[in-house]
Amino acid sequence: MELNIEKLPVHVTLIMDGNGRWATLRGRERVFGHAEGVESVRAVTTAAARWGIKYISFFAFSEENWNRPAAEVETLMGLMCEAMNKELPTFMENNIRFRVLGDLSRLSEDLRDSVEQTCRATDGNDGLTMILFLSYSGKWDILQAAERMAHDLIGNPGLRVDAALFGNYLVTAGIPDPDLLIRTSGEKRISNYMLWQTAYTEYVFTDTLWPDFREAEFRAALEEYSRRDRRFGKV
Ligand code: FPP
């Protein structure tokens, strides 16, 4: 499907919500919804690559998600491990550079290995950058940045602290702030996601559950974004 939109976002980020409800509606286990959700991730990512979007990111697993039942956490981690290995040809064919951001120290060694391998294998790709936020929370990111910046300030008290300097310590350093955040399943909140980075992000909320969010729904969100007038606090 071609896309004829004049004003495309540079960075689109997605909060994938509604996998569990999608599965429950079909009388299936919640994990069935997560597995179908991986298909949506592929559909949206390959469409973004085709349409010339430079960054796409997904809130795949939050710091708070560690509190879900152990079996669901395990299945989600397994799904991500499997997808990272299985999708390598998709990344190479579509010139996608893969990255993972978050508190990786909490991931299993197996998953960390898969992350490292897939990131290394795709590092030379320069089309779309796809980012998975894994074991991530916005407050965690701000705290780890503040701690590292404070450490550097002790060694260099003359350093001028401003937003640009602070941004260099966030895990998203070097990645443009999201222009558009899409959240599925009718929930209208940010859930401790990129708190600092979304200061001027446009939000699009849709009732579609994540496993049903495919190319047509993505295009509709991009069309809505293209109609927005972004003033960044100016007139
Ligand atoms: C929210 O639905 C979804 C998640 C917490 C997990 C999202 C993760 C995936 C789809 C796997 C991604 C994998 C790769 C490789 C990108 P929910 O469980 O909160 O649904 P509910 O709100 O209906 O309960």
PDB file of C-alpha atoms and ligand atoms in Angstrom:
ATOM      1  CA  MET A   1       0.000   0.000   0.000  1.00  0.00           C
ATOM      2  CA  GLU A   2       1.413   3.403  -0.998  1.00  0.00           C
ATOM      3  CA  LEU A   3       1.392   6.306   1.438  1.00  0.00           C
ATOM      4  CA  ASN A   4       0.750   9.834   0.220  1.00  0.00           C
ATOM      5  CA  ILE A   5       1.344  11.949   3.270  1.00  0.00           C
ATOM      6  CA  GLU A   6       3.276  15.177   3.117  1.00  0.00           C
ATOM      7  CA  LYS A   7       4.178  15.569   6.783  1.00  0.00           C
ATOM      8  CA  LEU A   8       5.633  12.311   8.081  1.00  0.00           C
ATOM      9  CA  PRO A   9       6.940  11.984  11.636  1.00  0.00           C
ATOM     10  CA  VAL A  10      10.651  11.237  12.020  1.00  0.00           C
ATOM     11  CA  HIS A  11      10.099   9.108  15.127  1.00  0.00           C
ATOM     12  CA  VAL A  12       6.878   7.191  15.836  1.00  0.00           C
ATOM     13  CA  THR A  13       6.517   5.354  19.116  1.00  0.00           C
ATOM     14  CA  LEU A  14       3.801   2.867  20.031  1.00  0.00           C
ATOM     15  CA  ILE A  15       2.333   1.686  23.310  1.00  0.00           C
ATOM     16  CA  MET A  16       0.967  -1.720  22.347  1.00  0.00           C
ATOM     17  CA  ASP A  17      -2.023  -2.306  24.546  1.00  0.00           C
ATOM     18  CA  GLY A  18      -4.896  -4.768  24.495  1.00  0.00           C
ATOM     19  CA  ASN A  19      -3.245  -8.112  23.737  1.00  0.00           C
ATOM     20  CA  GLY A  20      -4.769  -9.761  26.790  1.00  0.00           C
ATOM     21  CA  ARG A  21      -8.280  -8.450  26.063  1.00  0.00           C
ATOM     22  CA  TRP A  22      -7.996  -9.486  22.419  1.00  0.00           C
ATOM     23  CA  ALA A  23      -7.251 -13.067  23.487  1.00  0.00           C
ATOM     24  CA  THR A  24      -9.915 -13.121  26.225  1.00  0.00           C
ATOM     25  CA  LEU A  25     -12.536 -11.961  23.709  1.00  0.00           C
ATOM     26  CA  ARG A  26     -11.688 -15.084  21.706  1.00  0.00           C
ATOM     27  CA  GLY A  27     -11.777 -17.361  24.745  1.00  0.00           C
ATOM     28  CA  ARG A  28      -8.012 -17.893  24.576  1.00  0.00           C
ATOM     29  CA  GLU A  29      -5.101 -17.471  27.016  1.00  0.00           C
ATOM     30  CA  ARG A  30      -3.583 -13.973  27.236  1.00  0.00           C
ATOM     31  CA  VAL A  31      -0.315 -15.211  25.717  1.00  0.00           C
ATOM     32  CA  PHE A  32      -2.170 -15.943  22.462  1.00  0.00           C
ATOM     33  CA  GLY A  33      -2.768 -12.195  22.222  1.00  0.00           C
ATOM     34  CA  HIS A  34       0.923 -11.437  22.743  1.00  0.00           C
ATOM     35  CA  ALA A  35       1.878 -13.883  19.971  1.00  0.00           C
ATOM     36  CA  GLU A  36      -0.585 -12.197  17.593  1.00  0.00           C
ATOM     37  CA  GLY A  37       0.806  -8.846  18.790  1.00  0.00           C
ATOM     38  CA  VAL A  38       4.213  -9.788  17.418  1.00  0.00           C
ATOM     39  CA  GLU A  39       2.566 -10.005  13.957  1.00  0.00           C
ATOM     40  CA  SER A  40       1.351  -6.424  14.372  1.00  0.00           C
ATOM     41  CA  VAL A  41       4.878  -5.324  15.299  1.00  0.00           C
ATOM     42  CA  ARG A  42       6.150  -6.848  12.059  1.00  0.00           C
ATOM     43  CA  ALA A  43       3.357  -5.313   9.953  1.00  0.00           C
ATOM     44  CA  VAL A  44       3.855  -1.825  11.383  1.00  0.00           C
ATOM     45  CA  THR A  45       7.658  -1.981  11.222  1.00  0.00           C
ATOM     46  CA  THR A  46       7.871  -3.143   7.611  1.00  0.00           C
ATOM     47  CA  ALA A  47       5.299  -0.508   6.601  1.00  0.00           C
ATOM     48  CA  ALA A  48       7.366   2.173   8.371  1.00  0.00           C
ATOM     49  CA  ALA A  49      10.500   1.018   6.523  1.00  0.00           C
ATOM     50  CA  ARG A  50       8.670   1.125   3.202  1.00  0.00           C
ATOM     51  CA  TRP A  51       7.242   4.585   3.885  1.00  0.00           C
ATOM     52  CA  GLY A  52      10.630   6.086   4.750  1.00  0.00           C
ATOM     53  CA  ILE A  53      10.067   6.681   8.474  1.00  0.00           C
ATOM     54  CA  LYS A  54      13.465   6.922  10.205  1.00  0.00           C
ATOM     55  CA  TYR A  55      12.670   5.714  13.756  1.00  0.00           C
ATOM     56  CA  ILE A  56       9.986   3.415  15.108  1.00  0.00           C
ATOM     57  CA  SER A  57       9.911   2.332  18.722  1.00  0.00           C
ATOM     58  CA  PHE A  58       7.734   0.038  20.819  1.00  0.00           C
ATOM     59  CA  PHE A  59       7.061  -0.105  24.554  1.00  0.00           C
ATOM     60  CA  ALA A  60       7.423  -3.890  24.676  1.00  0.00           C
ATOM     61  CA  PHE A  61       7.925  -4.461  28.399  1.00  0.00           C
ATOM     62  CA  SER A  62       7.797  -1.945  31.226  1.00  0.00           C
ATOM     63  CA  GLU A  63       9.555  -2.025  34.555  1.00  0.00           C
ATOM     64  CA  GLU A  64       6.093  -2.527  36.086  1.00  0.00           C
ATOM     65  CA  ASN A  65       5.400  -5.525  33.808  1.00  0.00           C
ATOM     66  CA  TRP A  66       7.873  -7.552  35.928  1.00  0.00           C
ATOM     67  CA  ASN A  67       5.009  -7.756  38.451  1.00  0.00           C
ATOM     68  CA  ARG A  68       2.794  -9.801  36.111  1.00  0.00           C
ATOM     69  CA  PRO A  69       2.361 -13.541  36.825  1.00  0.00           C
ATOM     70  CA  ALA A  70       5.696 -15.337  36.302  1.00  0.00           C
ATOM     71  CA  ALA A  71       4.280 -17.551  33.548  1.00  0.00           C
ATOM     72  CA  GLU A  72       3.170 -14.532  31.490  1.00  0.00           C
ATOM     73  CA  VAL A  73       6.540 -12.791  31.983  1.00  0.00           C
ATOM     74  CA  GLU A  74       8.321 -15.938  30.886  1.00  0.00           C
ATOM     75  CA  THR A  75       6.156 -16.319  27.774  1.00  0.00           C
ATOM     76  CA  LEU A  76       6.659 -12.678  26.812  1.00  0.00           C
ATOM     77  CA  MET A  77      10.428 -12.960  27.208  1.00  0.00           C
ATOM     78  CA  GLY A  78      10.414 -16.192  25.177  1.00  0.00           C
ATOM     79  CA  LEU A  79       8.368 -14.528  22.430  1.00  0.00           C
ATOM     80  CA  MET A  80      10.764 -11.634  22.227  1.00  0.00           C
ATOM     81  CA  CYS A  81      13.802 -13.908  22.151  1.00  0.00           C
ATOM     82  CA  GLU A  82      12.235 -15.982  19.376  1.00  0.00           C
ATOM     83  CA  ALA A  83      11.152 -12.937  17.369  1.00  0.00           C
ATOM     84  CA  MET A  84      14.577 -11.306  17.577  1.00  0.00           C
ATOM     85  CA  ASN A  85      16.239 -14.429  16.167  1.00  0.00           C
ATOM     86  CA  LYS A  86      13.532 -15.210  13.638  1.00  0.00           C
ATOM     87  CA  GLU A  87      13.156 -11.670  12.276  1.00  0.00           C
ATOM     88  CA  LEU A  88      16.808 -11.129  11.406  1.00  0.00           C
ATOM     89  CA  PRO A  89      16.136 -11.752   7.666  1.00  0.00           C
ATOM     90  CA  THR A  90      13.250  -9.213   7.837  1.00  0.00           C
ATOM     91  CA  PHE A  91      15.626  -6.644   9.336  1.00  0.00           C
ATOM     92  CA  MET A  92      18.283  -7.293   6.696  1.00  0.00           C
ATOM     93  CA  GLU A  93      15.844  -7.291   3.749  1.00  0.00           C
ATOM     94  CA  ASN A  94      14.309  -4.003   4.893  1.00  0.00           C
ATOM     95  CA  ASN A  95      17.595  -2.282   5.878  1.00  0.00           C
ATOM     96  CA  ILE A  96      16.429  -1.999   9.506  1.00  0.00           C
ATOM     97  CA  ARG A  97      18.808  -1.287  12.352  1.00  0.00           C
ATOM     98  CA  PHE A  98      17.603  -2.945  15.554  1.00  0.00           C
ATOM     99  CA  ARG A  99      18.176  -1.545  19.046  1.00  0.00           C
ATOM    100  CA  VAL A 100      16.947  -2.350  22.550  1.00  0.00           C
ATOM    101  CA  LEU A 101      16.776   0.213  25.363  1.00  0.00           C
ATOM    102  CA  GLY A 102      16.019  -0.287  29.048  1.00  0.00           C
ATOM    103  CA  ASP A 103      17.429  -1.903  32.165  1.00  0.00           C
ATOM    104  CA  LEU A 104      18.989  -4.853  30.379  1.00  0.00           C
ATOM    105  CA  SER A 105      20.606  -6.079  33.610  1.00  0.00           C
ATOM    106  CA  ARG A 106      17.232  -7.595  34.549  1.00  0.00           C
ATOM    107  CA  LEU A 107      16.964  -9.718  31.381  1.00  0.00           C
ATOM    108  CA  SER A 108      17.999 -13.369  31.203  1.00  0.00           C
ATOM    109  CA  GLU A 109      21.394 -14.156  29.758  1.00  0.00           C
ATOM    110  CA  ASP A 110      19.736 -15.870  26.774  1.00  0.00           C
ATOM    111  CA  LEU A 111      17.683 -12.805  25.942  1.00  0.00           C
ATOM    112  CA  ARG A 112      20.667 -10.495  26.435  1.00  0.00           C
ATOM    113  CA  ASP A 113      22.643 -12.676  24.002  1.00  0.00           C
ATOM    114  CA  SER A 114      19.869 -12.492  21.388  1.00  0.00           C
ATOM    115  CA  VAL A 115      19.638  -8.723  21.826  1.00  0.00           C
ATOM    116  CA  GLU A 116      23.379  -8.323  21.386  1.00  0.00           C
ATOM    117  CA  GLN A 117      23.562 -10.589  18.346  1.00  0.00           C
ATOM    118  CA  THR A 118      20.625  -8.978  16.526  1.00  0.00           C
ATOM    119  CA  CYS A 119      21.861  -5.458  17.307  1.00  0.00           C
ATOM    120  CA  ARG A 120      25.363  -6.282  16.087  1.00  0.00           C
ATOM    121  CA  ALA A 121      24.122  -8.017  12.920  1.00  0.00           C
ATOM    122  CA  THR A 122      21.945  -5.036  11.940  1.00  0.00           C
ATOM    123  CA  ASP A 123      24.314  -2.259  13.029  1.00  0.00           C
ATOM    124  CA  GLY A 124      25.370  -1.449   9.446  1.00  0.00           C
ATOM    125  CA  ASN A 125      21.768  -0.962   8.238  1.00  0.00           C
ATOM    126  CA  ASP A 126      20.857   2.682   7.727  1.00  0.00           C
ATOM    127  CA  GLY A 127      17.179   2.743   6.726  1.00  0.00           C
ATOM    128  CA  LEU A 128      14.722   2.544   9.588  1.00  0.00           C
ATOM    129  CA  THR A 129      15.921   2.263  13.192  1.00  0.00           C
ATOM    130  CA  MET A 130      13.610  -0.002  15.196  1.00  0.00           C
ATOM    131  CA  ILE A 131      13.827   0.294  18.964  1.00  0.00           C
ATOM    132  CA  LEU A 132      12.332  -2.044  21.542  1.00  0.00           C
ATOM    133  CA  PHE A 133      11.929  -0.578  25.009  1.00  0.00           C
ATOM    134  CA  LEU A 134      12.447  -3.526  27.292  1.00  0.00           C
ATOM    135  CA  SER A 135      12.410  -3.414  31.086  1.00  0.00           C
ATOM    136  CA  TYR A 136      12.069   0.342  30.673  1.00  0.00           C
ATOM    137  CA  SER A 137      10.322   3.095  32.567  1.00  0.00           C
ATOM    138  CA  GLY A 138      10.521   6.848  32.150  1.00  0.00           C
ATOM    139  CA  LYS A 139      11.279   7.494  35.831  1.00  0.00           C
ATOM    140  CA  TRP A 140      14.002   4.843  35.812  1.00  0.00           C
ATOM    141  CA  ASP A 141      15.551   6.509  32.749  1.00  0.00           C
ATOM    142  CA  ILE A 142      15.519   9.968  34.377  1.00  0.00           C
ATOM    143  CA  LEU A 143      17.013   8.584  37.592  1.00  0.00           C
ATOM    144  CA  GLN A 144      19.815   6.686  35.912  1.00  0.00           C
ATOM    145  CA  ALA A 145      20.587   9.789  33.827  1.00  0.00           C
ATOM    146  CA  ALA A 146      20.607  12.055  36.906  1.00  0.00           C
ATOM    147  CA  GLU A 147      22.897   9.683  38.755  1.00  0.00           C
ATOM    148  CA  ARG A 148      25.407   9.463  35.911  1.00  0.00           C
ATOM    149  CA  MET A 149      25.298  13.204  35.275  1.00  0.00           C
ATOM    150  CA  ALA A 150      25.825  13.949  38.985  1.00  0.00           C
ATOM    151  CA  HIS A 151      28.852  11.667  38.930  1.00  0.00           C
ATOM    152  CA  ASP A 152      30.354  13.599  35.990  1.00  0.00           C
ATOM    153  CA  LEU A 153      29.542  16.941  37.665  1.00  0.00           C
ATOM    154  CA  ILE A 154      31.633  16.004  40.680  1.00  0.00           C
ATOM    155  CA  GLY A 155      34.610  15.569  38.367  1.00  0.00           C
ATOM    156  CA  ASN A 156      33.750  18.726  36.405  1.00  0.00           C
ATOM    157  CA  PRO A 157      31.780  21.218  38.564  1.00  0.00           C
ATOM    158  CA  GLY A 158      31.979  23.921  35.867  1.00  0.00           C
ATOM    159  CA  LEU A 159      29.770  21.896  33.516  1.00  0.00           C
ATOM    160  CA  ARG A 160      26.624  23.829  32.543  1.00  0.00           C
ATOM    161  CA  VAL A 161      23.519  21.743  33.117  1.00  0.00           C
ATOM    162  CA  ASP A 162      20.847  22.193  30.475  1.00  0.00           C
ATOM    163  CA  ALA A 163      18.272  20.017  28.704  1.00  0.00           C
ATOM    164  CA  ALA A 164      20.705  19.077  25.945  1.00  0.00           C
ATOM    165  CA  LEU A 165      23.343  17.926  28.419  1.00  0.00           C
ATOM    166  CA  PHE A 166      20.801  15.945  30.444  1.00  0.00           C
ATOM    167  CA  GLY A 167      19.440  14.327  27.279  1.00  0.00           C
ATOM    168  CA  ASN A 168      22.891  12.897  26.609  1.00  0.00           C
ATOM    169  CA  TYR A 169      22.562  10.740  29.714  1.00  0.00           C
ATOM    170  CA  LEU A 170      19.135   9.287  28.892  1.00  0.00           C
ATOM    171  CA  VAL A 171      19.153   5.871  27.216  1.00  0.00           C
ATOM    172  CA  THR A 172      17.685   7.587  24.137  1.00  0.00           C
ATOM    173  CA  ALA A 173      20.778   9.823  23.675  1.00  0.00           C
ATOM    174  CA  GLY A 174      21.249  10.512  19.965  1.00  0.00           C
ATOM    175  CA  ILE A 175      17.696   9.430  19.064  1.00  0.00           C
ATOM    176  CA  PRO A 176      15.278  12.239  18.139  1.00  0.00           C
ATOM    177  CA  ASP A 177      12.361  12.698  20.557  1.00  0.00           C
ATOM    178  CA  PRO A 178       9.165  11.013  19.326  1.00  0.00           C
ATOM    179  CA  ASP A 179       6.996  13.199  17.086  1.00  0.00           C
ATOM    180  CA  LEU A 180       4.027  10.868  17.406  1.00  0.00           C
ATOM    181  CA  LEU A 181       2.956   8.464  20.154  1.00  0.00           C
ATOM    182  CA  ILE A 182       0.207   5.965  19.356  1.00  0.00           C
ATOM    183  CA  ARG A 183      -1.544   4.037  22.119  1.00  0.00           C
ATOM    184  CA  THR A 184      -3.985   1.294  21.271  1.00  0.00           C
ATOM    185  CA  SER A 185      -6.953  -0.259  23.104  1.00  0.00           C
ATOM    186  CA  GLY A 186      -8.696   2.920  24.274  1.00  0.00           C
ATOM    187  CA  GLU A 187      -6.432   3.642  27.269  1.00  0.00           C
ATOM    188  CA  LYS A 188      -5.436   7.289  27.460  1.00  0.00           C
ATOM    189  CA  ARG A 189      -2.347   7.534  29.628  1.00  0.00           C
ATOM    190  CA  ILE A 190       1.429   7.511  29.287  1.00  0.00           C
ATOM    191  CA  SER A 191       2.108   4.759  31.873  1.00  0.00           C
ATOM    192  CA  ASN A 192       5.605   5.855  32.893  1.00  0.00           C
ATOM    193  CA  TYR A 193       6.908   5.677  29.327  1.00  0.00           C
ATOM    194  CA  MET A 194       9.351   8.258  27.845  1.00  0.00           C
ATOM    195  CA  LEU A 195       8.424  11.031  30.291  1.00  0.00           C
ATOM    196  CA  TRP A 196      11.204  13.470  29.383  1.00  0.00           C
ATOM    197  CA  GLN A 197      11.266  12.720  25.660  1.00  0.00           C
ATOM    198  CA  THR A 198       7.521  13.181  25.026  1.00  0.00           C
ATOM    199  CA  ALA A 199       7.387  16.845  26.133  1.00  0.00           C
ATOM    200  CA  TYR A 200       6.140  17.952  22.678  1.00  0.00           C
ATOM    201  CA  THR A 201       4.983  14.645  21.231  1.00  0.00           C
ATOM    202  CA  GLU A 202       1.587  14.426  19.510  1.00  0.00           C
ATOM    203  CA  TYR A 203      -0.632  11.664  20.942  1.00  0.00           C
ATOM    204  CA  VAL A 204      -3.005   9.505  18.925  1.00  0.00           C
ATOM    205  CA  PHE A 205      -5.263   7.159  20.869  1.00  0.00           C
ATOM    206  CA  THR A 206      -7.212   4.433  19.132  1.00  0.00           C
ATOM    207  CA  ASP A 207      -9.718   1.893  20.424  1.00  0.00           C
ATOM    208  CA  THR A 208      -8.216  -0.825  18.211  1.00  0.00           C
ATOM    209  CA  LEU A 209      -6.628  -3.614  20.260  1.00  0.00           C
ATOM    210  CA  TRP A 210      -2.931  -4.113  19.475  1.00  0.00           C
ATOM    211  CA  PRO A 211      -3.255  -7.461  17.629  1.00  0.00           C
ATOM    212  CA  ASP A 212      -5.707  -5.746  15.226  1.00  0.00           C
ATOM    213  CA  PHE A 213      -3.445  -2.729  14.669  1.00  0.00           C
ATOM    214  CA  ARG A 214      -1.969  -3.297  11.214  1.00  0.00           C
ATOM    215  CA  GLU A 215      -1.000  -1.230   8.181  1.00  0.00           C
ATOM    216  CA  ALA A 216      -4.406   0.427   7.629  1.00  0.00           C
ATOM    217  CA  GLU A 217      -4.698   1.534  11.281  1.00  0.00           C
ATOM    218  CA  PHE A 218      -1.099   2.799  11.229  1.00  0.00           C
ATOM    219  CA  ARG A 219      -1.776   4.815   8.084  1.00  0.00           C
ATOM    220  CA  ALA A 220      -4.887   6.354   9.711  1.00  0.00           C
ATOM    221  CA  ALA A 221      -2.796   7.457  12.711  1.00  0.00           C
ATOM    222  CA  LEU A 222      -0.184   9.009  10.396  1.00  0.00           C
ATOM    223  CA  GLU A 223      -2.940  10.835   8.546  1.00  0.00           C
ATOM    224  CA  GLU A 224      -4.265  12.218  11.819  1.00  0.00           C
ATOM    225  CA  TYR A 225      -0.743  13.349  12.757  1.00  0.00           C
ATOM    226  CA  SER A 226      -0.309  15.091   9.403  1.00  0.00           C
ATOM    227  CA  ARG A 227      -3.369  17.232  10.167  1.00  0.00           C
ATOM    228  CA  ARG A 228      -2.006  18.447  13.502  1.00  0.00           C
ATOM    229  CA  ASP A 229      -0.523  21.919  13.849  1.00  0.00           C
ATOM    230  CA  ARG A 230       2.609  21.641  15.992  1.00  0.00           C
ATOM    231  CA  ARG A 231       3.650  24.958  17.510  1.00  0.00           C
ATOM    232  CA  PHE A 232       6.060  23.871  20.256  1.00  0.00           C
ATOM    233  CA  GLY A 233       4.717  26.563  22.591  1.00  0.00           C
ATOM    234  CA  LYS A 234       5.007  29.290  19.949  1.00  0.00           C
ATOM    235  CA  VAL A 235       2.128  31.054  18.174  1.00  0.00           C
TER     236      VAL A 235
HETATM  237  C1  FPP B   1      -0.010  -4.973  26.385  1.00  0.00           C
HETATM  238  O1  FPP B   1      -1.141  -5.773  26.334  1.00  0.00           O
HETATM  239  C2  FPP B   1       1.133  -5.645  25.794  1.00  0.00           C
HETATM  240  C3  FPP B   1       2.267  -6.009  26.456  1.00  0.00           C
HETATM  241  C4  FPP B   1       2.507  -5.731  27.872  1.00  0.00           C
HETATM  242  C5  FPP B   1       3.326  -6.739  25.776  1.00  0.00           C
HETATM  243  C6  FPP B   1       3.598  -6.302  24.389  1.00  0.00           C
HETATM  244  C7  FPP B   1       4.608  -7.184  23.817  1.00  0.00           C
HETATM  245  C8  FPP B   1       4.518  -7.829  22.630  1.00  0.00           C
HETATM  246  C9  FPP B   1       3.393  -7.693  21.687  1.00  0.00           C
HETATM  247  C10 FPP B   1       5.632  -8.659  22.199  1.00  0.00           C
HETATM  248  C11 FPP B   1       6.538  -7.791  21.409  1.00  0.00           C
HETATM  249  C12 FPP B   1       7.595  -8.579  20.856  1.00  0.00           C
HETATM  250  C13 FPP B   1       8.475  -8.110  19.965  1.00  0.00           C
HETATM  251  C14 FPP B   1       9.567  -8.939  19.476  1.00  0.00           C
HETATM  252  C15 FPP B   1       8.386  -6.745  19.470  1.00  0.00           C
HETATM  253  P1  FPP B   1      -1.807  -6.216  27.693  1.00  0.00           P
HETATM  254  O2  FPP B   1      -1.268  -7.543  28.063  1.00  0.00           O
HETATM  255  O3  FPP B   1      -1.597  -5.157  28.738  1.00  0.00           O
HETATM  256  O4  FPP B   1      -3.302  -6.322  27.293  1.00  0.00           O
HETATM  257  P2  FPP B   1      -4.561  -5.974  28.195  1.00  0.00           P
HETATM  258  O5  FPP B   1      -4.486  -4.509  28.462  1.00  0.00           O
HETATM  259  O6  FPP B   1      -5.695  -6.348  27.314  1.00  0.00           O
HETATM  260  O7  FPP B   1      -4.477  -6.811  29.427  1.00  0.00           O
END
